XYZ file of C-alpha atoms in Angstrom:
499
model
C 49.511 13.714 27.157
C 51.134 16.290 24.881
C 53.459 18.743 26.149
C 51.753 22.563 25.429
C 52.530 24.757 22.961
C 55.062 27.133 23.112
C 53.165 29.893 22.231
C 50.621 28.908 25.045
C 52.952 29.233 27.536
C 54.353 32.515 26.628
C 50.163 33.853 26.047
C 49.342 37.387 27.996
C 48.609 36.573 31.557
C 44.770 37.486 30.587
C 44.811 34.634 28.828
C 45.875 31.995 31.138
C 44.269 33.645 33.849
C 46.893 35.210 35.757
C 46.800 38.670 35.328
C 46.539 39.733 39.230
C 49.838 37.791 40.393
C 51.799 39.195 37.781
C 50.437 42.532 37.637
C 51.292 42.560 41.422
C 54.773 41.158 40.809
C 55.454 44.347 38.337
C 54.304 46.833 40.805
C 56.779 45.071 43.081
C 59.371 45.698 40.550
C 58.404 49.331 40.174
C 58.939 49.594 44.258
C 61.878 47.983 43.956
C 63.069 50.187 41.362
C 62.554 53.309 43.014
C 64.136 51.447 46.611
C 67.237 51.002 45.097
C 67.858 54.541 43.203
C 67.222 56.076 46.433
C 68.598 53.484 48.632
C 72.209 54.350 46.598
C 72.095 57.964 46.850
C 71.154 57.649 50.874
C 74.223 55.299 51.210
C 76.600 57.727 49.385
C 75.354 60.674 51.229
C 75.439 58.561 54.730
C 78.842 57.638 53.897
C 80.232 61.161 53.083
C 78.376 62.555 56.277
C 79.720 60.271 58.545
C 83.196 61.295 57.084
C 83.242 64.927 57.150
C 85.129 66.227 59.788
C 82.663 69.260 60.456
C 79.148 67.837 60.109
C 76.573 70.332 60.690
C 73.191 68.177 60.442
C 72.381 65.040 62.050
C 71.714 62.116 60.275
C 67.840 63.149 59.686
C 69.646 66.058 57.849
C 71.728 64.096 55.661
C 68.670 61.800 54.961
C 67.016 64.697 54.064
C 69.850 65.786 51.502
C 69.443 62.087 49.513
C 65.866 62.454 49.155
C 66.199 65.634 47.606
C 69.069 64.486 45.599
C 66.851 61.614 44.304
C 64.159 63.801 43.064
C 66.417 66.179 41.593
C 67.816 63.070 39.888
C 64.123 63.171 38.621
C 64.389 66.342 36.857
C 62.958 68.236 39.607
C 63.604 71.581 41.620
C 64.888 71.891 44.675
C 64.536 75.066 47.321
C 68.102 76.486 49.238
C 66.766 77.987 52.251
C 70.063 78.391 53.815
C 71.525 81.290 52.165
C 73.609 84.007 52.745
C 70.608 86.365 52.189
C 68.433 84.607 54.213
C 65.848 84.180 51.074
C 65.185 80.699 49.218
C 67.087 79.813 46.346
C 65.922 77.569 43.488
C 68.209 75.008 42.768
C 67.566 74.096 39.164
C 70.207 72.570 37.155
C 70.203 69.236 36.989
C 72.888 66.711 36.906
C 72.117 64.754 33.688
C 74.671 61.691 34.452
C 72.656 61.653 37.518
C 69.230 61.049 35.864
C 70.412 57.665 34.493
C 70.116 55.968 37.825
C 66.333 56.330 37.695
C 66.086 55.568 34.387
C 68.275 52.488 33.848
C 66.266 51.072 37.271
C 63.051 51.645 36.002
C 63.734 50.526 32.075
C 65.284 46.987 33.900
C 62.427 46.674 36.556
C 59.685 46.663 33.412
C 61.663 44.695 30.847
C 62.343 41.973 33.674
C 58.471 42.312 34.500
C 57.519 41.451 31.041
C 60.084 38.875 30.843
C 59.369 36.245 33.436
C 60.655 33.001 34.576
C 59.703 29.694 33.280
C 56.688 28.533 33.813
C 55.340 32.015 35.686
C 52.186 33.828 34.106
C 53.336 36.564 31.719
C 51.084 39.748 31.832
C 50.469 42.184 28.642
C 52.672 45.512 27.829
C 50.318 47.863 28.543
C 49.747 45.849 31.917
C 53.606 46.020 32.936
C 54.022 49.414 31.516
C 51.117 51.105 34.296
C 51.603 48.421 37.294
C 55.555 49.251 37.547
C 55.006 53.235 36.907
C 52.552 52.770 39.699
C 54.451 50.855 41.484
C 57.434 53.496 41.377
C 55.198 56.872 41.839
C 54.126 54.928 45.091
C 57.392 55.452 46.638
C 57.850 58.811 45.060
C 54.930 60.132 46.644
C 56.359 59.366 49.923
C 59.517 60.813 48.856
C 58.003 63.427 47.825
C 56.227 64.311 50.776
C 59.799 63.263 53.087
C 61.425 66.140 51.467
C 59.351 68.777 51.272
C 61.229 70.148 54.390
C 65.084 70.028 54.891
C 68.041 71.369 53.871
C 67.021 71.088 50.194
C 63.278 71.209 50.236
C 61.396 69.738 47.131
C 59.132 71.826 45.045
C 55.659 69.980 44.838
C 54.676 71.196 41.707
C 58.077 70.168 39.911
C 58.114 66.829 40.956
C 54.492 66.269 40.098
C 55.399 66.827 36.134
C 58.994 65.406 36.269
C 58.774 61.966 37.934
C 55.875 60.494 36.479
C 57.385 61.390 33.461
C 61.151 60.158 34.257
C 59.518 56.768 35.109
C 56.901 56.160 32.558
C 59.282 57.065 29.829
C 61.864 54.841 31.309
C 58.987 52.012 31.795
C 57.794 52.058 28.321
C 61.547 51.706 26.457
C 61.720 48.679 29.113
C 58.501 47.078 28.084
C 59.333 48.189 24.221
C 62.601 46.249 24.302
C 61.209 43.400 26.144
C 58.689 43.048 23.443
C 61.555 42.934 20.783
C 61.710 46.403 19.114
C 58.729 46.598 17.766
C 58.666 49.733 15.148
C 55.218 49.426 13.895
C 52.227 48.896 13.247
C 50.860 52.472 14.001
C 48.066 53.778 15.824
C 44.925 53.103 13.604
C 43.312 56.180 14.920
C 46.122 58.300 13.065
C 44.870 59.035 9.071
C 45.878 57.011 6.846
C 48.190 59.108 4.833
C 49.736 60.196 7.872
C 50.471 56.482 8.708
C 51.803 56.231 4.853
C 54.273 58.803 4.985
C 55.283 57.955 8.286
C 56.040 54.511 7.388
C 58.340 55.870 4.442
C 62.002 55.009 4.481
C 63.628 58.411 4.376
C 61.685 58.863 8.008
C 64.102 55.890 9.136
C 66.953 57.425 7.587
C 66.293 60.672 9.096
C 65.801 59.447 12.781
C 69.087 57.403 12.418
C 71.121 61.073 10.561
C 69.198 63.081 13.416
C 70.449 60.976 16.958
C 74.220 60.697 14.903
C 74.287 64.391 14.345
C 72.807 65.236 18.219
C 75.511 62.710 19.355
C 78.277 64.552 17.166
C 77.377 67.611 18.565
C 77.224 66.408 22.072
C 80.996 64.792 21.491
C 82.469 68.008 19.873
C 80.792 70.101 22.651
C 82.412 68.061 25.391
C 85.726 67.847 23.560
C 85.448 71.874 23.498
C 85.237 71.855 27.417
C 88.133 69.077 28.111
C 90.452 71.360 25.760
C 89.430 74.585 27.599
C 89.764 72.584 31.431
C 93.564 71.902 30.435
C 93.719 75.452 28.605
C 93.059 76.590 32.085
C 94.204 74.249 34.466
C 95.886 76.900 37.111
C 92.216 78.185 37.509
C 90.649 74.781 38.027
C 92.997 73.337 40.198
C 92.549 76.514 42.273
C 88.838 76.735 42.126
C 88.829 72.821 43.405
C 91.472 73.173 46.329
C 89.535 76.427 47.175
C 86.275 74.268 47.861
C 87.270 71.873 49.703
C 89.846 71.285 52.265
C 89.371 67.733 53.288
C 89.226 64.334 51.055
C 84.945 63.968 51.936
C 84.818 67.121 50.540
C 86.565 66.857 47.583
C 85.222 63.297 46.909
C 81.791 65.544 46.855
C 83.287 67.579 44.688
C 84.457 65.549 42.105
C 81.423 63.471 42.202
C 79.053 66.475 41.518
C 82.023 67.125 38.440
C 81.404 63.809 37.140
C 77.918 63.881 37.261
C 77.519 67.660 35.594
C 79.816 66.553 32.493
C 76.805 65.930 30.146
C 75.535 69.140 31.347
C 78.944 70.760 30.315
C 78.867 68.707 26.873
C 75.824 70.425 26.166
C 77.245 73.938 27.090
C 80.402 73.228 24.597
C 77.687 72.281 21.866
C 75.717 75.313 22.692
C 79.032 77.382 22.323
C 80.395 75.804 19.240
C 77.089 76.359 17.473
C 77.151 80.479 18.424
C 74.105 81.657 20.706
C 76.331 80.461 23.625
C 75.500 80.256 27.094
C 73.735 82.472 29.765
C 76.366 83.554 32.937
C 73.325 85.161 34.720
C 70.792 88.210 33.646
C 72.088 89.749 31.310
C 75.768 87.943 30.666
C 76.351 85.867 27.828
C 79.557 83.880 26.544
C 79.493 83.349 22.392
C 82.678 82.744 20.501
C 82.602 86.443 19.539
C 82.207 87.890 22.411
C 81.371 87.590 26.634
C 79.334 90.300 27.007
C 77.669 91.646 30.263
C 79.039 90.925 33.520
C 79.120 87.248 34.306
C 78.451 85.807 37.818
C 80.594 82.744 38.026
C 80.655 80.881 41.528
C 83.583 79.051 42.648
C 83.529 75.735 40.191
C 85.903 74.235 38.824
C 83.695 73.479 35.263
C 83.437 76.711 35.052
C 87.016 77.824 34.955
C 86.770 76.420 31.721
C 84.584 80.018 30.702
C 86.706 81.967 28.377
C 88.137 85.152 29.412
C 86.029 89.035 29.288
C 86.299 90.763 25.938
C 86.421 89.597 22.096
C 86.703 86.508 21.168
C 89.791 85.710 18.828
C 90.530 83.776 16.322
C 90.968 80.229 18.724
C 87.342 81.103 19.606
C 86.033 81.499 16.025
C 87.339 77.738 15.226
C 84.964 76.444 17.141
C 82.710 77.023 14.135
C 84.458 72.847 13.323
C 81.676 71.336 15.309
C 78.253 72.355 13.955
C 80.357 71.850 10.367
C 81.331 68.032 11.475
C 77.781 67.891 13.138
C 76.074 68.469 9.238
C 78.656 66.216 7.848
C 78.025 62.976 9.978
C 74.391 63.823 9.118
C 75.416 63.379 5.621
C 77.056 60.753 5.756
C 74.056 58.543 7.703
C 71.743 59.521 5.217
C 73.120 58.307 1.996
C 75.368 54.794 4.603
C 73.239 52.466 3.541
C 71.527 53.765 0.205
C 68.480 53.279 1.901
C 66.904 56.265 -0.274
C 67.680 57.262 -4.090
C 66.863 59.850 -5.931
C 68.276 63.310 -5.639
C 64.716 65.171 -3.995
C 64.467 62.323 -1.496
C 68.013 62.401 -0.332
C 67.732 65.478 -0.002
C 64.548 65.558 1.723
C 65.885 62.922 4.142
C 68.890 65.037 5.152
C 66.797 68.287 5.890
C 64.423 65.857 8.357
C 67.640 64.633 9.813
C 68.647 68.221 10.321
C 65.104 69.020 11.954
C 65.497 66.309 14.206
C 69.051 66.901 15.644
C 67.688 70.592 15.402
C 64.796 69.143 17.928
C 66.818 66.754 20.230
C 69.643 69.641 20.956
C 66.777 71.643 21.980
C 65.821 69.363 24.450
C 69.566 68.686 25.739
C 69.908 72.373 25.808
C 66.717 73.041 27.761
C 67.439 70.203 30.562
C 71.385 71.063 30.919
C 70.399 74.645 32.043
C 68.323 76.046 35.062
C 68.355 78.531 37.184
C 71.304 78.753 40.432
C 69.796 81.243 42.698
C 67.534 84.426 42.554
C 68.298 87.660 41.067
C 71.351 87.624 38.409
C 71.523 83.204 38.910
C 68.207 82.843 37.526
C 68.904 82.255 34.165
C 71.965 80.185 34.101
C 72.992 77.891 30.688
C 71.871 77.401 27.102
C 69.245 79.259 25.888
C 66.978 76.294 24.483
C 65.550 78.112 21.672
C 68.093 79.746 20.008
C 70.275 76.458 20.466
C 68.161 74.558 18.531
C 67.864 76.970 16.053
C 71.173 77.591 15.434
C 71.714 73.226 15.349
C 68.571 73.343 12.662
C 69.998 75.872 10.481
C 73.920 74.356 10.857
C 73.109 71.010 9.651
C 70.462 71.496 6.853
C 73.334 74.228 5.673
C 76.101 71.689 5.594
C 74.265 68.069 5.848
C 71.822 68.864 2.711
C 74.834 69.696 0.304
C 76.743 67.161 2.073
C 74.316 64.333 1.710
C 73.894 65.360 -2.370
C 77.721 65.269 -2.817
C 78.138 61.916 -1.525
C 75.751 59.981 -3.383
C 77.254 61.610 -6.440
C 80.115 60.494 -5.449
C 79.083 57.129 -4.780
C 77.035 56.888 -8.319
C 79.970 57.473 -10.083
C 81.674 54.907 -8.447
C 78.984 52.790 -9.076
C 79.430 53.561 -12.848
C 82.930 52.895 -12.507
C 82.869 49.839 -11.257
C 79.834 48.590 -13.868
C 82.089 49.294 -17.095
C 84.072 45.943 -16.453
C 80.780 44.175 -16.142
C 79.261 45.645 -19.307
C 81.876 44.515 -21.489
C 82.289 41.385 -19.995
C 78.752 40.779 -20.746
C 79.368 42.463 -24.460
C 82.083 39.511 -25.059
C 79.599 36.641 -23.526
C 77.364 37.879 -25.824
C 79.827 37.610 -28.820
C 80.854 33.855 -27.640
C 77.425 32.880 -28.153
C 76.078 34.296 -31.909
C 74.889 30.877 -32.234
C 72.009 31.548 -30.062
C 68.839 33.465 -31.037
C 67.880 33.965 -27.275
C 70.285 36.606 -26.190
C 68.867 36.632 -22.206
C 70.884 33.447 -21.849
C 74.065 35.045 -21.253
C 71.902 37.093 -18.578
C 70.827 33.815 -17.199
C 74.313 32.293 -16.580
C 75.919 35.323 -15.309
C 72.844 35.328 -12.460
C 72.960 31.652 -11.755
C 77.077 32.373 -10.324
C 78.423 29.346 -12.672
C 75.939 27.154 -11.854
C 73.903 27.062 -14.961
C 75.053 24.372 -17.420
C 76.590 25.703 -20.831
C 74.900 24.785 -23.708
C 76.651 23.970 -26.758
C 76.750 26.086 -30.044
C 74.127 24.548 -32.966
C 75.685 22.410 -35.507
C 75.680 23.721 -39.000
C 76.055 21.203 -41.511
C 79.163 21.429 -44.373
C 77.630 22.611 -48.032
C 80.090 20.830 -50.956
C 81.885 23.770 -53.319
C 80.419 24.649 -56.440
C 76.953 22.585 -56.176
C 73.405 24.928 -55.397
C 71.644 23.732 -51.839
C 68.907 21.367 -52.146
C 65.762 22.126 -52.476
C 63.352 22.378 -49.198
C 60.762 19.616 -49.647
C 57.402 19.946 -46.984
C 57.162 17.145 -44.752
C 58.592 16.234 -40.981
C 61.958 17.553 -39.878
C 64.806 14.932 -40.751
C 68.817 15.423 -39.875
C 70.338 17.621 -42.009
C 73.031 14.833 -44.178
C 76.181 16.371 -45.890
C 76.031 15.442 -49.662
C 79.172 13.466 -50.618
C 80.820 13.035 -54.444
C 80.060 10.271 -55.912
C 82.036 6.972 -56.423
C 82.453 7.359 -52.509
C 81.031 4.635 -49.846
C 77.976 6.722 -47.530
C 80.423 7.810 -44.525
C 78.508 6.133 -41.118
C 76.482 8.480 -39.173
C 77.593 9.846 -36.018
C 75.121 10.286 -33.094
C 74.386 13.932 -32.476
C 72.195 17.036 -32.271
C 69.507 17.090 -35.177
C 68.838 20.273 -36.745
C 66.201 21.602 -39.349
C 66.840 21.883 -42.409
C-alpha cells in the first residue's frame, strides 16, 4: 500500500467526508472562546468583591457586574440605574484595551479550528468562520439576556450590532491567517476594472503608509497624555487617593486606567491634530482654547485636561504630531520603491493619507461615548472632524513629503551610477578589438563568471612593400611575408583569421 498524499490529508472536510465532526468541534471552540473571556472578567470581579471591605451586593450582584463588563468589552452600552438622580445613565465609553480579550479569544479559537491535529478531518474557511461565530453568539445570547437586569444593565439593541460584529471580525482574521494570508484573488462579482485597479501596487503601498501614519498618530497622541499626567502629577495623585481609600479599590482603579489608555491615546491624537475633544455639551478642549464649561468627574486621566482659558505657546507645539504623522506616511510610500513615477507616488501618498484619514475616524468614534445624561452625553473626540483634520494633515505634509524623498533618493541613485558608467566606458576601451560591443554588458552581468575572450590577432605587414592582393577562394591563415634569402620561420598553432 502507498502512504496518501499529502494534499489528501489536508483536503476540506467536505471532501473526506467529515464536515459534521469538525464543524461541531469549531462551534465548540467558539463556546469556548466566549467561556473563557467571560470566565476571566467574573474571576477578577469575584476576586475584588470578595476583597472590598464594604461590599454592597451579593455575589449575584458582582456576577451581574462581569457580565456587563464582558459585553461592554463587546463594544456595547451599558445602563447606570443607580444614580444620584435617581434616572438611568448610559454608560458608553468603552475601554479599548479591554476589547482585545474577545478578540484575541475568538481570532485563536477559529485559526486553531481550521488548523487541526494530525490525522483529524479539516473543514473549509467559510465552514470555521460561521460554526465558531455561532458557536460564540450562543453564549452571548445568554449573556445577553443574564444582564439585562443588574447593577449595569445591558442595552439589547447595542449588543445585538456590536457582538456579532466583535466576533465575526475577530473569526474571519483567525480563519484568514490560518489559511496563510491570502491577499487575493478578488470577488469575481466585483467589475473587472475595479478588480484591476484594486490589484495595483500603489493600493499596497497606501494600506501599508495609511496603518504607519494611524499608528504614528496613535503613539504621538499617547505620548501627549504621559507628558501632560507628569505635567500634572499633584492633580492625579489627588484625583486617585480621592477615589479610593482601600488597596481593592485602587487595584479597580488602576485597572480601569490601564485599560482606558488607548482610549486616552486617541484623545492626545484628537488634540494634537486641533478639533480636540468634547468635556460635555457644549465644552471643548483644542490647543487654542477650552472653551465652555467642562464637566470633569473625579479621574485621574483626566487631570491630564489642560487648564480654562487660551492655550499658549506649549499647547500650539502640539501641531509636531499630525506633522510627524504625514512624514512617516512619506516615508512608507517611497521604503521600498515599490511605485515610480512622480503622479503615482504621489497618488499613493494621498490614498495613504485617506486611509489614516479613515482609520483615525474609526479610533476616534469608538474611544468616545457618552458618561451620563444631560451635559455627559457627548463625552470625547468628535469622529468627524477628527478624521478630517488627520485627512487634510497628512496629504498636506505626506504628499510633498513622499515627492521630496524619492528625489532625493534618484539623485542618489545617479550618484552612485557615475562610477559604474565609466567603469563600463573603460571596459569598453579594453576591448576595441571586438565588433560586438554588448560583450562587456555580458561579463559585467555574469559577476566574473563569464570567460574572457582574447583580443583578435592581427598579422605584422613588412615596411615599404604594398599588401597582397585578395584572391576569391576559402579562408586560409593569414602568413607574414618574410625577406628573402631567409629559411620559412615554423608555424605556431593559433587563432586563424581572414584575410
Amino acid at each position: 500500500m502507498t502512504e496518501p498524499s499529502p494534499l489528501l490529508s489536508q483536503a476540506p472536510a467536505v471532501v473526506q467526508g467529515g464536515r459534521a465532526p469538525a464543524l461541531a468541534a469549531a462551534v465548540v471552540c467558539g463556546v469556548t472562546a466566549a467561556g473563557l473571556g467571560l470566565g476571566a472578567l467574573a474571576a477578577l470581579v469575584m476576586v475584588l468583591w470578595i476583597s472590598s471591605p464594604y461590599p454592597d451586593r451579593g455575589p449575584g450582584g458582582a456576577l451581574h457586574v462581569a457580565a456587563g463588563l464582558w459585553l461592554l468589552a463587546h463594544g456595547t452600552e451599558l445602563v447606570r440605574a443607580d444614580t444620584l438622580s435617581g434616572n438611568p445613565a448610559p454608560v458608553g465609553v468603552v475601554p479599548l484595551l479591554l476589547v482585545a480579550l474577545p478578540a484575541l479569544l475568538t481570532y485563536r479559537a477559529a485559526r486553531d479550528a481550521l488548523e487541526p491535529d494530525e490525522g483529524r478531518p479539516r473543514a473549509s474557511a467559510r465552514g470555521v468562520l460561521c460554526a465558531v461565530t455561532a458557536g460564540y453568539l450562543l453564549v452571548g445570547g445568554a449573556v445577553v439576556v443574564y444582564a439585562t437586569r443588574g447593577p449595569l444593565a445591558a442595552d439589547a439593541l447595542s449588543a445585538l450590532l456590536h457582538v456579532p460584529l466583535v466576533a465575526g471580525a475577530s473569526a474571519a482574521a483567525g480563519v484568514w491567517t490560518a489559511s496563510g494570508r491570502p491577499i487575493g484573488p478578488l470577488p469575481a462579482w466585483l467589475p473587472e476594472r475595479v478588480r484591476v485597479e484594486l490589484a495595483r501596487t500603489r493600493n499596497t503601498v497606501a494600506a501599508r503608509s495609511a496603518a504607519a501614519g494611524a499608528l504614528a498618530l496613535l503613539g504621538g497622541g499617547a505620548l501627549l497624555v504621559a507628558v501632560s499626567l507628569v505635567w500634572h502629577a499633584d492633580a492625579t495623585q489627588e484625583s486617585f487617593l480621592h477615589l479610593a481609600d482601600e488597596w481593592s479599590g485602587r487595584l479597580a482603579l488602576l485597572l480601569l486606567g490601564l485599560a482606558l489608555v488607548p482610549n486616552a491615546a486617541a484623545w492626545g491624537a484628537a488634540y494634537g491634530l486641533g478639533p480636540g475633544f468634547s468635556l460635555g455639551t457644549g465644552a471643548m478642549a483644542t490647543p487654542l482654547a477650552l472653551t465652555g464649561d467642562p464637566a470633569l468627574p473625579h479621574f485621574p486621566l483626566l487631570s491630564a485636561v489642560p487648564a480654562e482659558g487660551r492655550g499658549t505657546p506649549l499647547n500650539w507645539a502640539v501641531v509636531v504630531v499630525p506633522v510627524v504623522a504625514g512624514m512617516v506616511i512619506a516615508w512608507f510610500t517611497v521604503r521600498r520603491d515599490a511605485v515610480s513615477g512622480v503622479r503615482e507616488t504621489a497618488l499613493a501618498a494621498l490614498l495613504g493619507a485617506v486611509g489614516c484619514g479613515l482609520l483615525t475616524t474609526g479610533l476616534a468614534a469608538a474611544a468616545g461615548g457618552p458618561m451620563g445624561t444631560g451635559r455627559l452625553a457627548a463625552f470625547g473626540p468628535v469622529w468627524w472632524l477628527t478624521g478630517a483634520a488627520a485627512t487634510a494633515w497628512t496629504a498636506a505634509v505626506g504628499v510633498p513629503g513622499a515627492l521630496g524623498v524619492r528625489a532625493w533618493r534618484m539623485r542618489g541613485a545617479g550618484v552612485v551610477a557615475e562610477p559604474a558608467l565609466s567603469a563600463a566606458a573603460s571596459s569598453s576601451e579594453e576591448a576595441e578589438g571586438y565588433d560586438f560591443l554588448p560583450v562587456v554588458a555580458l561579463e559585467e552581468a555574469s559577476g566574473g563568471l563569464m570567460a574572457e575572450f582574447p583580443p583578435v590577432p592581427v598579422a605584422a605587414e613588412p615596411e615599404g612593400e604594398p599588401p597582397a592582393p585578395e584572391e576569391p577562394g576559402p579562408s586560409v591563415p593569414l602568413v607574414a611575408a618574410k625577406p628573402e634569402g631567409e629559411p620559412p620561420a615554423p608555424e605556431e598553432p593559433g587563432p586563424s583569421a581572414a584575410p
